[in-house]
Coordinates of C-alpha atoms in Angstrom, one line a residue:
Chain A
X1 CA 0.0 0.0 0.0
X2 CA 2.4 2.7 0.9
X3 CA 4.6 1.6 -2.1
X4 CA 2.2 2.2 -4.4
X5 CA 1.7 5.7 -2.5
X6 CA 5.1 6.3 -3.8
X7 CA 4.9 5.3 -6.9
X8 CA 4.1 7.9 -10.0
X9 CA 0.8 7.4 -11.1
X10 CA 1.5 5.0 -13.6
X11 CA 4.7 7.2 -14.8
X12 CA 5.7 4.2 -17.1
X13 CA 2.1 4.4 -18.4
X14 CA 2.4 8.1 -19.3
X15 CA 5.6 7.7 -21.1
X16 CA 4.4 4.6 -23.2
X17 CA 0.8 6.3 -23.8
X18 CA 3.1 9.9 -24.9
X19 CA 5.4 7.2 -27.1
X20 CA 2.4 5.5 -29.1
X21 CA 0.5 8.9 -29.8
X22 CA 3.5 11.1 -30.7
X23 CA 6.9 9.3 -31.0
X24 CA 6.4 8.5 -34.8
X25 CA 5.7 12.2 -35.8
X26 CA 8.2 13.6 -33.7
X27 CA 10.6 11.9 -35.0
X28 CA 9.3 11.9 -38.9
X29 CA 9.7 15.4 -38.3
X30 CA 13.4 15.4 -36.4
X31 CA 14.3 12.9 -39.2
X32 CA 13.3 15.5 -42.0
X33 CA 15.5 18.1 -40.5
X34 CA 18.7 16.0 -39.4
X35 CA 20.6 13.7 -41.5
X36 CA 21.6 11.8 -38.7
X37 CA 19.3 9.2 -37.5
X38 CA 20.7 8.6 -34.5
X39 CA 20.8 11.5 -33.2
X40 CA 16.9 11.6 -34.0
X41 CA 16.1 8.7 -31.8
X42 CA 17.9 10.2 -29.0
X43 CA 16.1 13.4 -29.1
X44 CA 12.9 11.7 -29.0
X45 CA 14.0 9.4 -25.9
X46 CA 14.7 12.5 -24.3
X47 CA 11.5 14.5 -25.4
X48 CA 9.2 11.8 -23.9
X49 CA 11.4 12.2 -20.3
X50 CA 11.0 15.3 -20.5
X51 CA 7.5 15.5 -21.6
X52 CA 6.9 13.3 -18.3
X53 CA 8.6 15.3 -16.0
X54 CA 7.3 18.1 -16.8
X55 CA 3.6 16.9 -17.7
X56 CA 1.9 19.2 -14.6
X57 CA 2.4 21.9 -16.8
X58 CA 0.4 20.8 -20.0
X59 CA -2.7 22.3 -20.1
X60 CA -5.1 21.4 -22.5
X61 CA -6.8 25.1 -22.5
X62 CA -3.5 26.3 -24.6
X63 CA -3.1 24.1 -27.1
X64 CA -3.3 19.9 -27.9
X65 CA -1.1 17.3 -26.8
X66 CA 0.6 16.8 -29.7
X67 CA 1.8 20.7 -30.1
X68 CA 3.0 20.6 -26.6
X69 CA 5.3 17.9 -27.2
X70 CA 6.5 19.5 -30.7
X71 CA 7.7 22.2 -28.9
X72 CA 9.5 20.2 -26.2
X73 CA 10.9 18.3 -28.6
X74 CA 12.2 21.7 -30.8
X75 CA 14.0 22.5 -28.0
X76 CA 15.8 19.1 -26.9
X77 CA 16.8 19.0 -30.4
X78 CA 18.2 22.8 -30.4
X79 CA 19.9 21.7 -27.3
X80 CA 21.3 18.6 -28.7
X81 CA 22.3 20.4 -32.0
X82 CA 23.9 23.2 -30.2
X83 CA 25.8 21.1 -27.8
X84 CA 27.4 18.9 -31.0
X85 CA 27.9 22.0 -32.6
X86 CA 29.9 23.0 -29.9
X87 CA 31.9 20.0 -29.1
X88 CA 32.3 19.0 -32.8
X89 CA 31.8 21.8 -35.0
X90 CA 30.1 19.3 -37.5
X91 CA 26.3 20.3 -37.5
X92 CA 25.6 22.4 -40.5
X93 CA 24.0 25.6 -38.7
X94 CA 21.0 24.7 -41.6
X95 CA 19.9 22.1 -39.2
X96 CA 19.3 24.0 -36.0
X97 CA 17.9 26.9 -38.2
X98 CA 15.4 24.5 -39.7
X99 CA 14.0 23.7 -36.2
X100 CA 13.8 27.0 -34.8
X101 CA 12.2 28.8 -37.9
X102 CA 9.3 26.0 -38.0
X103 CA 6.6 27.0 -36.5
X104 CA 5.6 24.4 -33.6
X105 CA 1.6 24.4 -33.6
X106 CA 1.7 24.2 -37.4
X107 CA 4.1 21.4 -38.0
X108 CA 2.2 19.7 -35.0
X109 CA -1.2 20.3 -36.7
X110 CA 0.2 18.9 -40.1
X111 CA 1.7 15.7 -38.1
X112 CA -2.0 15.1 -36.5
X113 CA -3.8 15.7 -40.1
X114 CA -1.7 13.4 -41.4
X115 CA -2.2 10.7 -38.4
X116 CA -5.9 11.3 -39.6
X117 CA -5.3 10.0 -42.8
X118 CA -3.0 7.3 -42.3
X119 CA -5.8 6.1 -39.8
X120 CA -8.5 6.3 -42.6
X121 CA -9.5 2.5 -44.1
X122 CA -7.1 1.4 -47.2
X123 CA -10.2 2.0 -49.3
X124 CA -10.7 5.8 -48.1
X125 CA -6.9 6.6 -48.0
X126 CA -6.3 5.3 -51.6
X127 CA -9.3 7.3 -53.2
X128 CA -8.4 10.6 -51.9
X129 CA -4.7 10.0 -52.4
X130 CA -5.7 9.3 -56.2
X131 CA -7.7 12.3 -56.6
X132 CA -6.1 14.8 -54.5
X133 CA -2.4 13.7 -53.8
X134 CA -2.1 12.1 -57.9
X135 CA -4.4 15.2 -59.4
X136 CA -6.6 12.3 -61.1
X137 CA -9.9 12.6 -62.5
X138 CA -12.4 10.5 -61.3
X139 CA -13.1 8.4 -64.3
X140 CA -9.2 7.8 -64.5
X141 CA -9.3 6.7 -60.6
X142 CA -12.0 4.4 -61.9
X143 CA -10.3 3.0 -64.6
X144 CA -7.4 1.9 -61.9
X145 CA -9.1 0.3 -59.3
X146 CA -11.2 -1.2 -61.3
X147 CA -14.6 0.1 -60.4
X148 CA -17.5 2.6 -61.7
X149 CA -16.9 6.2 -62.0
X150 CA -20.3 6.6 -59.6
X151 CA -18.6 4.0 -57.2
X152 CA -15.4 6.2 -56.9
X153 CA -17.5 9.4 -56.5
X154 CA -19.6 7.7 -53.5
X155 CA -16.5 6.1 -52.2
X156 CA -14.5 10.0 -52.1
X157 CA -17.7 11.4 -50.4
X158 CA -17.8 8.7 -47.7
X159 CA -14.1 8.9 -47.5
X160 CA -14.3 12.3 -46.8
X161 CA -17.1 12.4 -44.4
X162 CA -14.9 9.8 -42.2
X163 CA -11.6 12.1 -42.8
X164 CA -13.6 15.1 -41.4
X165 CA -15.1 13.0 -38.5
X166 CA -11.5 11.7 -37.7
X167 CA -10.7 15.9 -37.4
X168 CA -13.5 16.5 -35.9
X169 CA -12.5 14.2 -33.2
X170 CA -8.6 15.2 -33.4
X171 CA -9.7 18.7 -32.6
X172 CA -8.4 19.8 -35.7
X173 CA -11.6 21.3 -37.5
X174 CA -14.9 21.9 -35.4
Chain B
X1 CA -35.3 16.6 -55.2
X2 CA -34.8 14.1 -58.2
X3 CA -32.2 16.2 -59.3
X4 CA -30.3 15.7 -56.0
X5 CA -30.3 12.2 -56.1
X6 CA -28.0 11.8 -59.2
X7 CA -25.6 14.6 -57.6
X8 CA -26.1 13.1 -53.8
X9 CA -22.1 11.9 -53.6
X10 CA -20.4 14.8 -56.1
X11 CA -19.3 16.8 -53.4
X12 CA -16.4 15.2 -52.4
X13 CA -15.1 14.7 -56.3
X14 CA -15.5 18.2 -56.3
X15 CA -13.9 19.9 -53.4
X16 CA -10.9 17.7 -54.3
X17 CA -10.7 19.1 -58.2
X18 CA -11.5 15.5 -59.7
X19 CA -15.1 16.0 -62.0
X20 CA -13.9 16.7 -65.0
X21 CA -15.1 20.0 -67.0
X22 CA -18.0 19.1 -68.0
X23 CA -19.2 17.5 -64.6
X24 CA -17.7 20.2 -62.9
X25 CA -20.1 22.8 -64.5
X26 CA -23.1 20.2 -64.2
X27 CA -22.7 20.1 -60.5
X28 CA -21.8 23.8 -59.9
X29 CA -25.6 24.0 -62.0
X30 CA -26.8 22.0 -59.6
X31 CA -25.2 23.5 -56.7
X32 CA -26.7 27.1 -56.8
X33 CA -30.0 25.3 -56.6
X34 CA -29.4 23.1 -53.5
X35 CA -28.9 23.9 -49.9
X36 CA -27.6 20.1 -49.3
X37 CA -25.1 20.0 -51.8
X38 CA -23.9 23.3 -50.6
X39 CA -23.5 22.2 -47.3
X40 CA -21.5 18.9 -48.0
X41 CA -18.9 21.5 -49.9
X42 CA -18.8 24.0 -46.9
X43 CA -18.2 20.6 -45.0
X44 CA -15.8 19.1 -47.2
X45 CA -14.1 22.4 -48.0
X46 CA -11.3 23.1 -45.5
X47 CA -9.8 19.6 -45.8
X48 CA -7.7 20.5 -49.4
X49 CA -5.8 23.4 -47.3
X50 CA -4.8 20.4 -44.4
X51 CA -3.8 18.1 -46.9
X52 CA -1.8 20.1 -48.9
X53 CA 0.4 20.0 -45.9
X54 CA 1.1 16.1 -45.6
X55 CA 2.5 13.5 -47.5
X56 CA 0.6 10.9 -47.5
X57 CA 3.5 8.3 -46.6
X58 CA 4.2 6.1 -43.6
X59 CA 6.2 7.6 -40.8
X60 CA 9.4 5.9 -40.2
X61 CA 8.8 3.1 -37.8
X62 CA 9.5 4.0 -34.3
X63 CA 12.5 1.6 -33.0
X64 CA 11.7 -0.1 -30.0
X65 CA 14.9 1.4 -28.1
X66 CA 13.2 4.9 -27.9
X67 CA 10.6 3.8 -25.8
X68 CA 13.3 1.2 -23.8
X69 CA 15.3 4.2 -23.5
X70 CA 12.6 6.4 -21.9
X71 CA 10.9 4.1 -19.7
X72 CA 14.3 3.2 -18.0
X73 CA 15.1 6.8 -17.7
X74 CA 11.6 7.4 -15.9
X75 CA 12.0 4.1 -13.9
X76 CA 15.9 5.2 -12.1
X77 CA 14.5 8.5 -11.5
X78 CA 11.6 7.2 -9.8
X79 CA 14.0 4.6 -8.1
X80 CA 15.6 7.4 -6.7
X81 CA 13.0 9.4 -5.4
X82 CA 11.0 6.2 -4.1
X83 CA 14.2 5.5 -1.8
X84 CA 14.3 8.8 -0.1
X85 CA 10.6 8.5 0.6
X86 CA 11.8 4.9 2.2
X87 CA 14.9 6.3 4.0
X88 CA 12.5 9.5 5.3
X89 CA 10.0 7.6 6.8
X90 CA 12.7 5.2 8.5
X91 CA 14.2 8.4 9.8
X92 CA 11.1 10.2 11.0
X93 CA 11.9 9.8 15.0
X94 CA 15.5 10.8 14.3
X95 CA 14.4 13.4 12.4
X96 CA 12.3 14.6 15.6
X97 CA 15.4 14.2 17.8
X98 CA 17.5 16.1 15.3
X99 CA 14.9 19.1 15.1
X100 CA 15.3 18.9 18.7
X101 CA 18.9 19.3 18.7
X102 CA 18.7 21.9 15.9
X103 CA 16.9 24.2 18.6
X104 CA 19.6 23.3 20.5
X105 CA 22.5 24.2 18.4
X106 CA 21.2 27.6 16.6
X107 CA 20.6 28.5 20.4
X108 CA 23.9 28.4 21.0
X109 CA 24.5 30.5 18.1
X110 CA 28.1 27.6 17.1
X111 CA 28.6 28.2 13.8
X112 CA 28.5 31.3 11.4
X113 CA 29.0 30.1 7.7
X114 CA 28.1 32.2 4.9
X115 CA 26.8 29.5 2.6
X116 CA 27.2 28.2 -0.6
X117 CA 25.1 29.6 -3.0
X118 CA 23.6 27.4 -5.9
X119 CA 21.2 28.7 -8.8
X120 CA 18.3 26.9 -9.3
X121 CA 18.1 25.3 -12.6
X122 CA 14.2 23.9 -14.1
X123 CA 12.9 22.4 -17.3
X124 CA 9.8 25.1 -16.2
X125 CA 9.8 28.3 -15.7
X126 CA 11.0 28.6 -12.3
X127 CA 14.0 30.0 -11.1
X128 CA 15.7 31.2 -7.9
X129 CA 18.6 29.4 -5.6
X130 CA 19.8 27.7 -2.8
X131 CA 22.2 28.5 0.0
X132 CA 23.7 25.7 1.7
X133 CA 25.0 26.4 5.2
X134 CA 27.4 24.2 7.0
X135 CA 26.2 23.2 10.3
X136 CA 27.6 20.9 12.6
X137 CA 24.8 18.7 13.1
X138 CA 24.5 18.8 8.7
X139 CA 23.1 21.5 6.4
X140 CA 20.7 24.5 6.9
X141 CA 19.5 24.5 3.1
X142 CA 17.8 28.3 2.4
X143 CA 15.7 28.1 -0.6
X144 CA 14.3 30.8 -2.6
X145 CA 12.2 30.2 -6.0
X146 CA 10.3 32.2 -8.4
X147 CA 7.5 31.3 -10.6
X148 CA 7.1 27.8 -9.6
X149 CA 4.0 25.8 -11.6
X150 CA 0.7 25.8 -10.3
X151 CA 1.1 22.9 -7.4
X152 CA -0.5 22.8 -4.0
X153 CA 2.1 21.0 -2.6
X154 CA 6.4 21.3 -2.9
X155 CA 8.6 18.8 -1.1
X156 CA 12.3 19.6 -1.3
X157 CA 15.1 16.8 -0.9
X158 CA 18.6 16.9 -0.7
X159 CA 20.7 14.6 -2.5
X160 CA 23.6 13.2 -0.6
X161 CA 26.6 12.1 -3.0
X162 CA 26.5 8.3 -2.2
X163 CA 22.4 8.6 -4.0
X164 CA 20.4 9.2 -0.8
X165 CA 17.5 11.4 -0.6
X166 CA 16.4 13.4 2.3
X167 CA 13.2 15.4 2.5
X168 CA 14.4 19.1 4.1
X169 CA 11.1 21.0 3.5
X170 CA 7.7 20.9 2.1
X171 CA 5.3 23.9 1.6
X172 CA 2.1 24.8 0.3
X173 CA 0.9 27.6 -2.7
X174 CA 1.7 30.9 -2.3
X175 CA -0.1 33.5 -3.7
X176 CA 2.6 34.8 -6.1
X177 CA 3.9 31.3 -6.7
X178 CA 7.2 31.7 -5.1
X179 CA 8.6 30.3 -1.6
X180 CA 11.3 31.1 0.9
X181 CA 11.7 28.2 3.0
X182 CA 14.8 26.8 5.1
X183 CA 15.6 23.1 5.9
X184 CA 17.2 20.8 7.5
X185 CA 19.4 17.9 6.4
X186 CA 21.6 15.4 8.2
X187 CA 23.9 15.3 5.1
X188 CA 27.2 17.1 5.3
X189 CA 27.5 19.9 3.4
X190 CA 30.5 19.0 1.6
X191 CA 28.3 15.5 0.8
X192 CA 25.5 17.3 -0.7
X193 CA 25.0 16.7 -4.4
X194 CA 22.1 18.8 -5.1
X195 CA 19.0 20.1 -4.3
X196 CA 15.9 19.2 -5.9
X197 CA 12.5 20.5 -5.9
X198 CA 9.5 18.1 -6.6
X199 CA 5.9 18.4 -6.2
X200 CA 4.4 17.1 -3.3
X201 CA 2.2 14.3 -4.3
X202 CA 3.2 13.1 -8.0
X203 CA 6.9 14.0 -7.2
X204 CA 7.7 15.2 -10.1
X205 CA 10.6 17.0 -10.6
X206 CA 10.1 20.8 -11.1
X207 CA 13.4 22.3 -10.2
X208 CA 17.3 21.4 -9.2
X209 CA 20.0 22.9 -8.0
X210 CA 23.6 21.4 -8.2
X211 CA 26.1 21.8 -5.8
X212 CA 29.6 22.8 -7.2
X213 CA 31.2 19.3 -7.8
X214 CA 34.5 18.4 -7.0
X215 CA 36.9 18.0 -10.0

């Protein structure tokens, strides 16, 4: 009993739950701004310590989850960039620039907008990649997969009702 | 309302630029005619603008070390901070005898040491410092912090060099988030790692201060 007084409540839990929901993008986006993979896996170790340690002070009212632990991660990685920089003079000051020019709560919206569509059934994802990410008309999007052009078109509509639903719930659009 | 029916799914085709031309004008026809129609666009309409900033590719997958690496980190610091809960409770009635002798010893007015001042360092926004005063019965540890995070209950510990943790103080809010407090630690001055402030009932760590380390 008193040990589990002692104990976090479920610390180990926290860090896991913070790992599942935004270690990927976190370090998709430390990956696309440092050549060094490494050194990417590290920062996001440290970002989800840190992101523990100093949980108290997320607050919901300010801003999502995810955008709070961008901008822990920003600056672990300007640390960790500034401290090699320092010790090796290797880092190409590109690097560290990249990070601190992006702008947190829109990389962090991006990284959730794209969890929404990853998230979407094979089906929905590969329609609206066809017609918005491949520019193709919806008879050619037919042709491919085989089906109707009046299938695709009711397939992109549903597929875009359960997009909007996923950032609807995501807190991304109201 | 027939007319709707062949154009009941378009909307989607259409905020995404796939209807051809000739569609494309059939349905915009249709459009100015039907309130439905019109809302499924407004619906569908702001999700172009927040995909144009995505790829729609995998992320990398996560290697199992990051989480390994962060859970461990989270577990020894726990560790630590579980044992000086442990040592503090096994110490409670010593701790009672040594506030006793504390009385005693300020009374008598022993020893005068201006302290070793240490700045208080924090992830948040807090700041301040610590003075550690020699004593002979162990340290008189004077803390003063600013802007600590909205808490309504601070322990601090000292950390003694061999890993120990003793509790020296604990305190409440204050109304301008800071706190001038002074403990009391057993450890020897020179034995004092750091100083670290936690919160009082998920101990987690919002502030440290480091003693000047030997070389």
């Amino acid at each position: 009993m008193t040990a589990n007084h002692d104990q976090p409540p479920d610390a180990e839990a926290l860090v896991r739950r913070l790992h599942d929901e935004h270690a990927s993008s976190v370090l998709a986006w430390i990956r696309s701004r440092s050549a060094d993979s490494h050194d990417a896996e590290e920062i996001v170790a440290e970002t989800l310590v840190k992101a523990w340690r100093n949980y108290q002070q997320f607050d919901p009212a300010r801003g999502n989850e995810r955008a709070w632990v961008f901008g822990i991660a920003r600056n672990v990685a300007n640390d960790h960039y500034r401290r090699q920089a320092r010790n090796l003079r290797l880092v190409a000051a590109m690097e560290v620039g990249d990070l601190v020019s992006d702008d947190v709560a829109q990389v962090a919206e991006a990284s959730v907008v794209h969890d929404a569509l990853m998230d979407l059934s094979d089906n929905h994802r590969q329609v609206i990649v066809e017609a918005y990410f491949s520019g193709r008309p919806v008879r050619e999007i037919g042709e491919r997969l085989g089906i109707p052009a009046g299938t695709v078109k009711s397939r992109l509509f549903y597929a875009m009702k359960a997009l909007r639903a996923s950032l609807e719930e995501r807190g991304i659009l109201q | 309302m027939s007319d709707h029916a062949a154009f009941r799914d378009w909307a989607a085709a259409y905020v995404l630029g796939s209807l051809e031309a000739a569609e494309r004008s059939e349905f915009e026809t249709h459009l100015a005619s039907c309130d439905e129609c019109r809302a499924r666009v407004a619906e569908f309409a702001p999700i172009p603008g927040l995909l144009s900033r995505v790829e729609p590719v995998d992320n990398p997958p996560v290697p199992g070390a990051i989480a390994e690496l962060a859970v461990e980190q989270v577990r020894s610091d726990w560790t630590a901070l579980r044992r000086s809960r442990t040592r503090w409770r096994s110490a409670a009635v010593a701790a009672a005898v040594l506030v006793i002798g504390l009385v005693a010893v300020l009374g008598l007015g022993l020893q005068d040491d201006p302290g070793q001042t240490l700045e208080v360092k924090s992830e948040a926004a807090t700041t301040g410092h610590v003075v550690l005063i020699s004593k002979t019965w162990g340290t008189e540890v004077e803390i003063d912090l600013q802007d600590l995070p909205a808490d309504d209950h601070f322990v601090a510990w000292v950390v003694s060099t061999d890993g120990g943790w003793e509790q020296v103080a604990a305190w409440g809010p204050t109304p301008l988030n800071g706190a001038r407090v002074t403990g009391a630690s057993s450890v020897a001055t020179s034995e004092v790692e750091s100083v670290v402030i936690t919160t009082g009932d998920d101990r987690h760590p919002v502030a440290s201060a480091t003693a000047h380390s030997d070389p």
